[in-house]
PDB file of C-alpha atoms and ligand atoms in Angstrom:
ATOM      1  CA  UNK V1116      -0.696  27.442  11.291  1.00  0.00           C
ATOM      2  CA  UNK V1117       0.748  23.951  11.353  1.00  0.00           C
ATOM      3  CA  UNK V1118       0.724  22.452  14.812  1.00  0.00           C
ATOM      4  CA  UNK V1119       0.629  18.767  13.863  1.00  0.00           C
ATOM      5  CA  UNK V1120       3.671  16.552  13.614  1.00  0.00           C
ATOM      6  CA  UNK V1121       4.253  16.017   9.917  1.00  0.00           C
ATOM      7  CA  UNK V1122       4.726  12.306   9.296  1.00  0.00           C
ATOM      8  CA  UNK V1123       7.677  12.107   6.932  1.00  0.00           C
ATOM      9  CA  UNK V1124       7.050   9.203   4.542  1.00  0.00           C
ATOM     10  CA  UNK V1125      10.457   9.598   2.957  1.00  0.00           C
ATOM     11  CA  UNK V1126      12.262   9.218   6.263  1.00  0.00           C
ATOM     12  CA  UNK V1127      10.003   6.378   7.428  1.00  0.00           C
ATOM     13  CA  UNK V1128      10.271   4.442   4.161  1.00  0.00           C
ATOM     14  CA  UNK V1129      14.072   4.829   4.232  1.00  0.00           C
ATOM     15  CA  UNK V1130      14.087   3.263   7.698  1.00  0.00           C
ATOM     16  CA  UNK V1131      11.975   0.358   6.480  1.00  0.00           C
ATOM     17  CA  UNK V1132      13.978  -0.159   3.288  1.00  0.00           C
ATOM     18  CA  UNK V1133      17.186  -0.217   5.289  1.00  0.00           C
ATOM     19  CA  UNK V1134      15.716  -3.037   7.385  1.00  0.00           C
ATOM     20  CA  UNK V1135      14.649  -4.966   4.273  1.00  0.00           C
ATOM     21  CA  UNK V1136      18.093  -4.556   2.682  1.00  0.00           C
ATOM     22  CA  UNK V1137      19.716  -6.005   5.807  1.00  0.00           C
ATOM     23  CA  UNK V1138      17.317  -8.971   5.801  1.00  0.00           C
ATOM     24  CA  UNK V1139      17.941  -9.563   2.078  1.00  0.00           C
ATOM     25  CA  UNK V1140      21.703  -9.624   2.745  1.00  0.00           C
ATOM     26  CA  UNK V1141      21.141 -12.003   5.682  1.00  0.00           C
ATOM     27  CA  UNK V1142      19.011 -14.303   3.496  1.00  0.00           C
ATOM     28  CA  UNK V1143      21.707 -14.399   0.840  1.00  0.00           C
ATOM     29  CA  UNK V1144      24.499 -15.014   3.340  1.00  0.00           C
ATOM     30  CA  UNK V1145      22.661 -17.799   5.179  1.00  0.00           C
ATOM     31  CA  UNK V1146      20.832 -19.512   2.308  1.00  0.00           C
ATOM     32  CA  UNK V1147      22.222 -18.172  -0.990  1.00  0.00           C
ATOM     33  CA  UNK V1148      18.740 -16.940  -1.891  1.00  0.00           C
ATOM     34  CA  UNK V1149      17.843 -13.634  -3.558  1.00  0.00           C
ATOM     35  CA  UNK V1150      14.144 -12.608  -3.556  1.00  0.00           C
ATOM     36  CA  UNK V1151      12.754 -12.086  -7.055  1.00  0.00           C
ATOM     37  CA  UNK V1152       9.957  -9.727  -8.046  1.00  0.00           C
ATOM     38  CA  UNK V1153       8.156  -9.739 -11.400  1.00  0.00           C
ATOM     39  CA  UNK V1154       6.237  -6.602 -12.315  1.00  0.00           C
ATOM     40  CA  UNK V1155       3.853  -6.561 -15.243  1.00  0.00           C
ATOM     41  CA  UNK V1156       2.717  -3.383 -16.957  1.00  0.00           C
ATOM     42  CA  UNK V1157       0.122  -3.512 -19.710  1.00  0.00           C
ATOM     43  CA  UNK V1158      -0.054  -0.342 -21.798  1.00  0.00           C
ATOM     44  CA  UNK V1159       1.651   3.008 -21.427  1.00  0.00           C
ATOM     45  CA  UNK V1160      -0.157   4.924 -18.731  1.00  0.00           C
ATOM     46  CA  UNK V1161       2.469   7.493 -17.629  1.00  0.00           C
ATOM     47  CA  UNK V1162       1.613   7.308 -13.906  1.00  0.00           C
ATOM     48  CA  UNK V1163       1.755   3.493 -13.967  1.00  0.00           C
ATOM     49  CA  UNK V1164       5.098   3.634 -15.777  1.00  0.00           C
ATOM     50  CA  UNK V1165       6.487   5.838 -12.996  1.00  0.00           C
ATOM     51  CA  UNK V1166       5.135   3.538 -10.255  1.00  0.00           C
ATOM     52  CA  UNK V1167       6.491   0.369 -11.856  1.00  0.00           C
ATOM     53  CA  UNK V1168       9.895   1.941 -12.521  1.00  0.00           C
ATOM     54  CA  UNK V1169      10.092   2.950  -8.876  1.00  0.00           C
ATOM     55  CA  UNK V1170       9.243  -0.602  -7.749  1.00  0.00           C
ATOM     56  CA  UNK V1171      11.950  -2.024 -10.024  1.00  0.00           C
ATOM     57  CA  UNK V1172      14.543   0.504  -8.919  1.00  0.00           C
ATOM     58  CA  UNK V1173      13.813  -0.028  -5.237  1.00  0.00           C
ATOM     59  CA  UNK V1174      13.991  -3.825  -5.538  1.00  0.00           C
ATOM     60  CA  UNK V1175      17.431  -3.575  -7.149  1.00  0.00           C
ATOM     61  CA  UNK V1176      18.612  -1.016  -4.606  1.00  0.00           C
ATOM     62  CA  UNK V1177      17.712  -3.413  -1.773  1.00  0.00           C
ATOM     63  CA  UNK V1178      19.604  -6.310  -3.356  1.00  0.00           C
ATOM     64  CA  UNK V1179      16.655  -8.174  -4.878  1.00  0.00           C
ATOM     65  CA  UNK V1180      16.198  -9.481  -8.393  1.00  0.00           C
ATOM     66  CA  UNK V1181      13.499  -7.775 -10.365  1.00  0.00           C
ATOM     67  CA  UNK V1182      12.149  -8.413 -13.829  1.00  0.00           C
ATOM     68  CA  UNK V1183       9.746  -6.128 -15.621  1.00  0.00           C
ATOM     69  CA  UNK V1184       7.355  -7.305 -18.320  1.00  0.00           C
ATOM     70  CA  UNK V1185       6.147  -4.434 -20.499  1.00  0.00           C
ATOM     71  CA  UNK V1186       3.219  -5.543 -22.617  1.00  0.00           C
ATOM     72  CA  UNK V1187       1.456  -3.480 -25.286  1.00  0.00           C
ATOM     73  CA  UNK V1188      -1.984  -2.043 -24.454  1.00  0.00           C
ATOM     74  CA  UNK V1189      -3.543  -4.388 -27.033  1.00  0.00           C
ATOM     75  CA  UNK V1190      -2.286  -7.533 -25.245  1.00  0.00           C
ATOM     76  CA  UNK V1191      -5.096 -10.065 -25.029  1.00  0.00           C
ATOM     77  CA  UNK V1192      -6.421 -11.222 -21.693  1.00  0.00           C
ATOM     78  CA  UNK V1193      -5.372 -14.790 -22.593  1.00  0.00           C
ATOM     79  CA  UNK V1194      -1.774 -13.713 -23.240  1.00  0.00           C
ATOM     80  CA  UNK V1195      -1.577 -11.837 -19.929  1.00  0.00           C
ATOM     81  CA  UNK V1196      -3.043 -14.785 -18.007  1.00  0.00           C
ATOM     82  CA  UNK V1197      -0.599 -17.141 -19.752  1.00  0.00           C
ATOM     83  CA  UNK V1198       2.296 -14.929 -18.676  1.00  0.00           C
ATOM     84  CA  UNK V1199       1.045 -15.152 -15.081  1.00  0.00           C
ATOM     85  CA  UNK V1200       0.697 -18.942 -15.387  1.00  0.00           C
ATOM     86  CA  UNK V1201       4.333 -19.112 -16.502  1.00  0.00           C
ATOM     87  CA  UNK V1202       5.518 -16.910 -13.606  1.00  0.00           C
ATOM     88  CA  UNK V1203       3.543 -18.795 -10.931  1.00  0.00           C
ATOM     89  CA  UNK V1204       5.786 -21.933 -10.878  1.00  0.00           C
ATOM     90  CA  UNK V1205       9.073 -20.057 -11.577  1.00  0.00           C
ATOM     91  CA  UNK V1206      11.286 -20.589  -8.496  1.00  0.00           C
ATOM     92  CA  UNK V1207      13.297 -17.424  -9.256  1.00  0.00           C
ATOM     93  CA  UNK V1208      10.145 -15.321  -8.916  1.00  0.00           C
ATOM     94  CA  UNK V1209       8.741 -14.948  -5.399  1.00  0.00           C
ATOM     95  CA  UNK V1210       6.397 -12.033  -5.967  1.00  0.00           C
ATOM     96  CA  UNK V1211       4.194 -11.064  -8.917  1.00  0.00           C
ATOM     97  CA  UNK V1212       2.614  -7.643  -9.328  1.00  0.00           C
ATOM     98  CA  UNK V1213       0.403  -6.617 -12.227  1.00  0.00           C
ATOM     99  CA  UNK V1214       0.155  -2.839 -12.149  1.00  0.00           C
ATOM    100  CA  UNK V1215      -3.459  -1.691 -12.070  1.00  0.00           C
ATOM    101  CA  UNK V1216      -5.516  -0.527 -13.801  1.00  0.00           C
ATOM    102  CA  UNK V1217      -5.224  -2.924 -16.732  1.00  0.00           C
ATOM    103  CA  UNK V1218      -6.842  -1.965 -20.086  1.00  0.00           C
ATOM    104  CA  UNK V1219     -10.641  -2.267 -20.165  1.00  0.00           C
ATOM    105  CA  UNK V1220     -10.723  -5.397 -22.338  1.00  0.00           C
ATOM    106  CA  UNK V1221      -8.936  -7.336 -19.561  1.00  0.00           C
ATOM    107  CA  UNK V1222     -10.871  -8.613 -16.548  1.00  0.00           C
ATOM    108  CA  UNK V1223      -9.048  -7.388 -13.408  1.00  0.00           C
ATOM    109  CA  UNK V1224     -10.550 -10.151 -11.263  1.00  0.00           C
ATOM    110  CA  UNK V1225      -9.221 -12.842 -13.584  1.00  0.00           C
ATOM    111  CA  UNK V1226      -5.770 -11.241 -13.405  1.00  0.00           C
ATOM    112  CA  UNK V1227      -5.868 -11.143  -9.616  1.00  0.00           C
ATOM    113  CA  UNK V1228      -7.146 -14.688  -9.204  1.00  0.00           C
ATOM    114  CA  UNK V1229      -4.712 -16.167 -11.724  1.00  0.00           C
ATOM    115  CA  UNK V1230      -1.758 -14.892  -9.683  1.00  0.00           C
ATOM    116  CA  UNK V1231      -0.602 -17.601  -7.232  1.00  0.00           C
ATOM    117  CA  UNK V1232      -1.704 -16.684  -3.697  1.00  0.00           C
ATOM    118  CA  UNK V1233       1.791 -17.397  -2.361  1.00  0.00           C
ATOM    119  CA  UNK V1234       3.200 -14.816  -4.805  1.00  0.00           C
ATOM    120  CA  UNK V1235       0.416 -12.249  -4.415  1.00  0.00           C
ATOM    121  CA  UNK V1236       2.638  -9.462  -3.075  1.00  0.00           C
ATOM    122  CA  UNK V1237      -0.188  -6.984  -3.736  1.00  0.00           C
ATOM    123  CA  UNK V1238      -2.428  -8.866  -1.271  1.00  0.00           C
ATOM    124  CA  UNK V1239      -5.376  -8.519  -3.647  1.00  0.00           C
ATOM    125  CA  UNK V1240      -6.276 -12.180  -4.234  1.00  0.00           C
ATOM    126  CA  UNK V1241      -9.603 -13.014  -2.527  1.00  0.00           C
ATOM    127  CA  UNK V1242      -7.782 -15.643  -0.479  1.00  0.00           C
ATOM    128  CA  UNK V1243      -5.255 -13.042   0.740  1.00  0.00           C
ATOM    129  CA  UNK V1244      -8.125 -10.679   1.594  1.00  0.00           C
ATOM    130  CA  UNK V1245     -10.008 -13.501   3.351  1.00  0.00           C
ATOM    131  CA  UNK V1246      -6.962 -14.468   5.383  1.00  0.00           C
ATOM    132  CA  UNK V1247      -6.598 -10.868   6.553  1.00  0.00           C
ATOM    133  CA  UNK V1248     -10.275 -10.761   7.490  1.00  0.00           C
ATOM    134  CA  UNK V1249     -10.053 -13.981   9.473  1.00  0.00           C
ATOM    135  CA  UNK V1250      -6.918 -12.886  11.311  1.00  0.00           C
ATOM    136  CA  UNK V1251      -4.593 -15.280   9.448  1.00  0.00           C
ATOM    137  CA  UNK V1252      -2.976 -12.732   7.188  1.00  0.00           C
ATOM    138  CA  UNK V1253      -0.235 -13.899   4.867  1.00  0.00           C
ATOM    139  CA  UNK V1254       0.567 -11.156   2.362  1.00  0.00           C
ATOM    140  CA  UNK V1255      -1.191  -7.862   3.154  1.00  0.00           C
ATOM    141  CA  UNK V1256      -1.800  -5.104   0.568  1.00  0.00           C
ATOM    142  CA  UNK V1257       1.103  -2.686   0.531  1.00  0.00           C
ATOM    143  CA  UNK V1258      -0.637   0.672   1.011  1.00  0.00           C
ATOM    144  CA  UNK V1259      -2.700  -0.513   4.007  1.00  0.00           C
ATOM    145  CA  UNK V1260       0.419  -2.059   5.532  1.00  0.00           C
ATOM    146  CA  UNK V1261       2.256   1.247   5.042  1.00  0.00           C
ATOM    147  CA  UNK V1262      -0.613   3.167   6.677  1.00  0.00           C
ATOM    148  CA  UNK V1263      -0.564   0.895   9.722  1.00  0.00           C
ATOM    149  CA  UNK V1264       3.210   1.130  10.072  1.00  0.00           C
ATOM    150  CA  UNK V1265       3.019   4.933  10.044  1.00  0.00           C
ATOM    151  CA  UNK V1266       0.188   4.933  12.598  1.00  0.00           C
ATOM    152  CA  UNK V1267       2.092   2.573  14.910  1.00  0.00           C
ATOM    153  CA  UNK V1268       5.174   4.746  14.558  1.00  0.00           C
ATOM    154  CA  UNK V1269       3.162   7.670  15.996  1.00  0.00           C
ATOM    155  CA  UNK V1270       0.914   5.899  18.515  1.00  0.00           C
ATOM    156  CA  UNK V1271       2.291   3.408  21.011  1.00  0.00           C
ATOM    157  CA  UNK V1272      -0.986   1.522  21.505  1.00  0.00           C
ATOM    158  CA  UNK V1273      -4.053   1.573  19.277  1.00  0.00           C
ATOM    159  CA  UNK V1274      -6.277  -0.405  21.661  1.00  0.00           C
ATOM    160  CA  UNK V1275      -9.719   1.103  22.044  1.00  0.00           C
ATOM    161  CA  UNK V1276      -9.077   4.044  19.732  1.00  0.00           C
ATOM    162  CA  UNK V1277     -11.773   4.987  17.248  1.00  0.00           C
ATOM    163  CA  UNK V1278     -10.457   4.637  13.709  1.00  0.00           C
ATOM    164  CA  UNK V1279     -12.525   6.049  10.875  1.00  0.00           C
ATOM    165  CA  UNK V1280     -11.621   4.857   7.399  1.00  0.00           C
ATOM    166  CA  UNK V1281     -13.124   6.975   4.647  1.00  0.00           C
ATOM    167  CA  UNK V1282     -13.224   4.772   1.545  1.00  0.00           C
ATOM    168  CA  UNK V1283     -14.199   1.144   0.989  1.00  0.00           C
ATOM    169  CA  UNK V1284     -11.971  -0.039  -1.862  1.00  0.00           C
ATOM    170  CA  UNK V1285     -10.516  -3.542  -1.935  1.00  0.00           C
ATOM    171  CA  UNK V1286      -7.096  -1.935  -2.451  1.00  0.00           C
ATOM    172  CA  UNK V1287      -7.085   0.314   0.630  1.00  0.00           C
ATOM    173  CA  UNK V1288     -10.278   0.979   2.604  1.00  0.00           C
ATOM    174  CA  UNK V1289     -11.327  -2.589   3.439  1.00  0.00           C
ATOM    175  CA  UNK V1290      -7.852  -4.002   4.208  1.00  0.00           C
ATOM    176  CA  UNK V1291      -6.783  -0.994   6.298  1.00  0.00           C
ATOM    177  CA  UNK V1292     -10.001  -1.305   8.327  1.00  0.00           C
ATOM    178  CA  UNK V1293      -9.209  -4.959   9.076  1.00  0.00           C
ATOM    179  CA  UNK V1294      -5.632  -4.162  10.024  1.00  0.00           C
ATOM    180  CA  UNK V1295      -6.889  -1.527  12.481  1.00  0.00           C
ATOM    181  CA  UNK V1296      -9.474  -3.953  13.845  1.00  0.00           C
ATOM    182  CA  UNK V1297      -6.687  -6.490  14.423  1.00  0.00           C
ATOM    183  CA  UNK V1298      -4.953  -3.777  16.480  1.00  0.00           C
ATOM    184  CA  UNK V1299      -8.040  -3.531  18.729  1.00  0.00           C
ATOM    185  CA  UNK V1300      -9.323  -0.269  17.297  1.00  0.00           C
ATOM    186  CA  UNK V1301     -13.042   0.376  17.091  1.00  0.00           C
ATOM    187  CA  UNK V1302     -13.398   0.799  13.355  1.00  0.00           C
ATOM    188  CA  UNK V1303     -15.947   2.700  11.299  1.00  0.00           C
ATOM    189  CA  UNK V1304     -15.822   2.338   7.537  1.00  0.00           C
ATOM    190  CA  UNK V1305     -17.350   5.432   5.965  1.00  0.00           C
ATOM    191  CA  UNK V1306     -17.522   6.437   2.317  1.00  0.00           C
ATOM    192  CA  UNK V1307     -18.749   9.079  -0.084  1.00  0.00           C
ATOM    193  CA  UNK V1308     -22.409   8.127   0.567  1.00  0.00           C
ATOM    194  CA  UNK V1309     -22.153   8.135   4.369  1.00  0.00           C
ATOM    195  CA  UNK V1310     -24.619  10.504   6.028  1.00  0.00           C
ATOM    196  CA  UNK V1311     -23.031  13.323   7.999  1.00  0.00           C
ATOM    197  CA  UNK V1312     -19.532  12.211   7.181  1.00  0.00           C
ATOM    198  CA  UNK V1313     -18.036  15.284   8.834  1.00  0.00           C
ATOM    199  CA  UNK V1314     -19.593  14.405  12.208  1.00  0.00           C
ATOM    200  CA  UNK V1315     -18.290  10.826  12.000  1.00  0.00           C
ATOM    201  CA  UNK V1316     -14.802  11.994  11.057  1.00  0.00           C
ATOM    202  CA  UNK V1317     -14.850  14.360  14.045  1.00  0.00           C
ATOM    203  CA  UNK V1318     -15.059  11.323  16.371  1.00  0.00           C
ATOM    204  CA  UNK V1319     -11.931   9.713  14.910  1.00  0.00           C
ATOM    205  CA  UNK V1320      -8.758   9.314  16.950  1.00  0.00           C
ATOM    206  CA  UNK V1321      -7.284   7.875  13.759  1.00  0.00           C
ATOM    207  CA  UNK V1322      -8.602   9.088  10.410  1.00  0.00           C
ATOM    208  CA  UNK V1323      -7.581   7.278   7.231  1.00  0.00           C
ATOM    209  CA  UNK V1324      -8.695   9.098   4.103  1.00  0.00           C
ATOM    210  CA  UNK V1325      -8.818   6.886   1.024  1.00  0.00           C
ATOM    211  CA  UNK V1326     -11.788   8.185  -0.912  1.00  0.00           C
ATOM    212  CA  UNK V1327     -10.109   9.696  -3.976  1.00  0.00           C
ATOM    213  CA  UNK V1328     -11.624  13.190  -3.776  1.00  0.00           C
ATOM    214  CA  UNK V1329      -9.329  16.189  -3.702  1.00  0.00           C
ATOM    215  CA  UNK V1330      -9.220  17.860  -0.268  1.00  0.00           C
ATOM    216  CA  UNK V1331     -12.689  16.620   0.633  1.00  0.00           C
ATOM    217  CA  UNK V1332     -11.828  16.359   4.328  1.00  0.00           C
ATOM    218  CA  UNK V1333     -11.690  19.800   5.878  1.00  0.00           C
ATOM    219  CA  UNK V1334      -9.983  21.079   9.006  1.00  0.00           C
ATOM    220  CA  UNK V1335     -13.208  21.246  11.013  1.00  0.00           C
ATOM    221  CA  UNK V1336     -13.807  17.522  10.330  1.00  0.00           C
ATOM    222  CA  UNK V1337     -10.734  16.632  12.395  1.00  0.00           C
ATOM    223  CA  UNK V1338     -10.751  15.876  16.114  1.00  0.00           C
ATOM    224  CA  UNK V1339      -8.031  17.949  17.815  1.00  0.00           C
ATOM    225  CA  UNK V1340      -4.908  15.809  18.239  1.00  0.00           C
ATOM    226  CA  UNK V1341      -6.057  13.051  15.840  1.00  0.00           C
ATOM    227  CA  UNK V1342      -3.654  11.046  13.694  1.00  0.00           C
ATOM    228  CA  UNK V1343      -4.533  11.687  10.048  1.00  0.00           C
ATOM    229  CA  UNK V1344      -3.326   9.398   7.254  1.00  0.00           C
ATOM    230  CA  UNK V1345      -4.028  10.731   3.779  1.00  0.00           C
ATOM    231  CA  UNK V1346      -3.962   8.039   1.095  1.00  0.00           C
ATOM    232  CA  UNK V1347      -5.411  10.283  -1.630  1.00  0.00           C
ATOM    233  CA  UNK V1348      -3.460  10.847  -4.831  1.00  0.00           C
ATOM    234  CA  UNK V1349      -5.567  13.282  -6.847  1.00  0.00           C
ATOM    235  CA  UNK V1350      -3.817  14.608  -9.935  1.00  0.00           C
ATOM    236  CA  UNK V1351      -4.694  18.079 -11.173  1.00  0.00           C
ATOM    237  CA  UNK V1352      -3.087  19.478 -14.353  1.00  0.00           C
ATOM    238  CA  UNK V1353      -0.761  22.343 -13.464  1.00  0.00           C
ATOM    239  CA  UNK V1354       1.330  24.860 -15.400  1.00  0.00           C
ATOM    240  CA  UNK V1355       4.031  23.396 -17.664  1.00  0.00           C
ATOM    241  CA  UNK V1356       1.970  20.320 -18.535  1.00  0.00           C
ATOM    242  CA  UNK V1357       2.783  18.694 -15.201  1.00  0.00           C
ATOM    243  CA  UNK V1358       0.310  17.348 -12.682  1.00  0.00           C
ATOM    244  CA  UNK V1359       0.073  18.639  -9.143  1.00  0.00           C
ATOM    245  CA  UNK V1360      -0.841  16.068  -6.515  1.00  0.00           C
ATOM    246  CA  UNK V1361      -3.495  16.673  -3.878  1.00  0.00           C
ATOM    247  CA  UNK V1362      -4.574  14.464  -1.025  1.00  0.00           C
ATOM    248  CA  UNK V1363      -8.097  13.693   0.171  1.00  0.00           C
ATOM    249  CA  UNK V1364      -7.474  15.980   3.146  1.00  0.00           C
ATOM    250  CA  UNK V1365      -7.137  19.752   3.087  1.00  0.00           C
ATOM    251  CA  UNK V1366      -3.626  19.746   4.532  1.00  0.00           C
ATOM    252  CA  UNK V1367      -3.378  23.450   5.387  1.00  0.00           C
ATOM    253  CA  UNK V1368      -6.545  23.284   7.467  1.00  0.00           C
ATOM    254  CA  UNK V1369      -6.090  19.807   8.943  1.00  0.00           C
ATOM    255  CA  UNK V1370      -2.488  20.328  10.023  1.00  0.00           C
ATOM    256  CA  UNK V1371      -3.647  23.125  12.329  1.00  0.00           C
ATOM    257  CA  UNK V1372      -5.907  20.686  14.207  1.00  0.00           C
ATOM    258  CA  UNK V1373      -4.427  17.179  13.930  1.00  0.00           C
ATOM    259  CA  UNK V1374      -1.798  15.728  16.249  1.00  0.00           C
ATOM    260  CA  UNK V1375       0.045  14.087  13.365  1.00  0.00           C
ATOM    261  CA  UNK V1376      -0.610  14.076   9.628  1.00  0.00           C
ATOM    262  CA  UNK V1377       0.872  12.681   6.419  1.00  0.00           C
ATOM    263  CA  UNK V1378       1.520  15.121   3.571  1.00  0.00           C
ATOM    264  CA  UNK V1379       0.715  14.450  -0.102  1.00  0.00           C
ATOM    265  CA  UNK V1380       3.110  13.899  -1.754  1.00  0.00           C
ATOM    266  CA  UNK V1381       5.773  12.682   0.682  1.00  0.00           C
ATOM    267  CA  UNK V1382       3.581  10.548   2.941  1.00  0.00           C
ATOM    268  CA  UNK V1383       1.931   7.178   2.446  1.00  0.00           C
ATOM    269  CA  UNK V1384       2.903   6.751  -1.235  1.00  0.00           C
ATOM    270  CA  UNK V1385       6.552   6.180  -0.396  1.00  0.00           C
ATOM    271  CA  UNK V1386       5.623   3.541   2.169  1.00  0.00           C
ATOM    272  CA  UNK V1387       3.686   1.543  -0.450  1.00  0.00           C
ATOM    273  CA  UNK V1388       6.829   0.728  -2.417  1.00  0.00           C
ATOM    274  CA  UNK V1389       8.798  -0.089   0.746  1.00  0.00           C
ATOM    275  CA  UNK V1390       6.011  -2.456   1.876  1.00  0.00           C
ATOM    276  CA  UNK V1391       6.062  -4.189  -1.512  1.00  0.00           C
ATOM    277  CA  UNK V1392       9.694  -4.984  -0.753  1.00  0.00           C
ATOM    278  CA  UNK V1393       8.681  -6.372   2.658  1.00  0.00           C
ATOM    279  CA  UNK V1394       6.135  -8.605   0.932  1.00  0.00           C
ATOM    280  CA  UNK V1395       8.594  -9.823  -1.707  1.00  0.00           C
ATOM    281  CA  UNK V1396      11.082 -10.731   1.017  1.00  0.00           C
ATOM    282  CA  UNK V1397       8.335 -12.373   3.066  1.00  0.00           C
ATOM    283  CA  UNK V1398       7.109 -14.349   0.051  1.00  0.00           C
ATOM    284  CA  UNK V1399      10.634 -15.616  -0.627  1.00  0.00           C
ATOM    285  CA  UNK V1400      11.208 -16.604   2.993  1.00  0.00           C
ATOM    286  CA  UNK V1401       7.830 -18.370   3.232  1.00  0.00           C
ATOM    287  CA  UNK V1402       8.155 -20.198  -0.088  1.00  0.00           C
ATOM    288  CA  UNK V1403      11.524 -21.540   0.977  1.00  0.00           C
ATOM    289  CA  UNK V1404      10.493 -22.513   4.524  1.00  0.00           C
ATOM    290  CA  UNK V1405      13.084 -20.197   6.071  1.00  0.00           C
ATOM    291  CA  UNK V1406      12.721 -19.317   9.749  1.00  0.00           C
ATOM    292  CA  UNK V1407      16.041 -17.692  10.665  1.00  0.00           C
ATOM    293  CA  UNK V1408      15.697 -14.388   8.770  1.00  0.00           C
ATOM    294  CA  UNK V1409      13.932 -11.579  10.648  1.00  0.00           C
ATOM    295  CA  UNK V1410      11.108  -9.952   8.689  1.00  0.00           C
ATOM    296  CA  UNK V1411      10.368  -6.272   9.377  1.00  0.00           C
ATOM    297  CA  UNK V1412       6.859  -6.327  10.868  1.00  0.00           C
ATOM    298  CA  UNK V1413       6.849  -2.639  11.795  1.00  0.00           C
ATOM    299  CA  UNK V1414       8.997   0.435  11.352  1.00  0.00           C
ATOM    300  CA  UNK V1415      12.233   0.143  13.280  1.00  0.00           C
ATOM    301  CA  UNK V1416      12.777   2.929  15.832  1.00  0.00           C
ATOM    302  CA  UNK V1417      14.503   6.114  14.684  1.00  0.00           C
ATOM    303  CA  UNK V1418      18.227   6.092  15.470  1.00  0.00           C
TER     304      UNK V1418
HETATM  305  N1  GUN M 144      -2.279   0.859  -8.929  1.00  0.00           N
HETATM  306  C1  GUN M 144      -2.422   1.777  -7.936  1.00  0.00           C
HETATM  307  N2  GUN M 144      -2.086   1.239  -6.758  1.00  0.00           N
HETATM  308  C2  GUN M 144      -1.732  -0.029  -6.990  1.00  0.00           C
HETATM  309  C3  GUN M 144      -1.287  -1.093  -6.155  1.00  0.00           C
HETATM  310  O1  GUN M 144      -1.150  -0.983  -4.942  1.00  0.00           O
HETATM  311  N3  GUN M 144      -1.033  -2.259  -6.782  1.00  0.00           N
HETATM  312  C4  GUN M 144      -1.180  -2.419  -8.117  1.00  0.00           C
HETATM  313  N4  GUN M 144      -0.905  -3.614  -8.643  1.00  0.00           N
HETATM  314  N5  GUN M 144      -1.579  -1.466  -8.921  1.00  0.00           N
HETATM  315  C5  GUN M 144      -1.858  -0.274  -8.348  1.00  0.00           C
END
């Protein structure tokens, strides 16, 4: 039986996008500027194509400019890096996002470090990660930012709460842990090799699952009343050639114990795209030295 509040990522992301659209209109009215996003997709991975199309569509819907570069899977590393070097100084482009993963013959680190830090709307550059770690965050990775916004929408004050992050990726686990630390949580980073993971999860007031294993976190791992954020996107082939998506948390079990929980799909994933729009707007405002346009730092209250 579901007793938890289901955190509706669609509703929350719509609230955030509405805020971004208003700020974009304000920026245009006051300064004649339109934020520009460049997305780069190398190859034809169907899931990546869907993600990139959604980023493009959302940018346009919010009044931003958006240009997509579709490169063949055989594109050389040098050609991709040269494209990035041409986008870095382009004043019409404020944010650059290379959809990951890139084909195996391309070094992901080189891609990330060739992107200008000021335009790193993915927050993956080591300097962006270092700034977050040292409390001087500029552009923060989109999924972690979305997780924190959802958590702060549910919990008024995170001070002193125990947050357990399951997963230690550069994309989610590490940045979300630092964001929670900045909110005065006591943070434990656990992972697939952690001993007695279930017992550690059971102590979490906030549990962020970003480990990439289908329904690994069971109902009896959850502290009653906890806030559970499921970042997992585990695809399992289903009838009709389609994939069914599963989270890292067993939703049926966990929703009977948690205080609030995100579903998969319909939870964090939708916030990621909305937060990319926040970052693109922020990048534009920062690059142009603008101080009179309000940036959405958190989800606006429900009306
Ligand atoms: N692939 C899966 N998630 C992401 C993301 O957040 N950013 C990029 N660039 N690629 C991804």
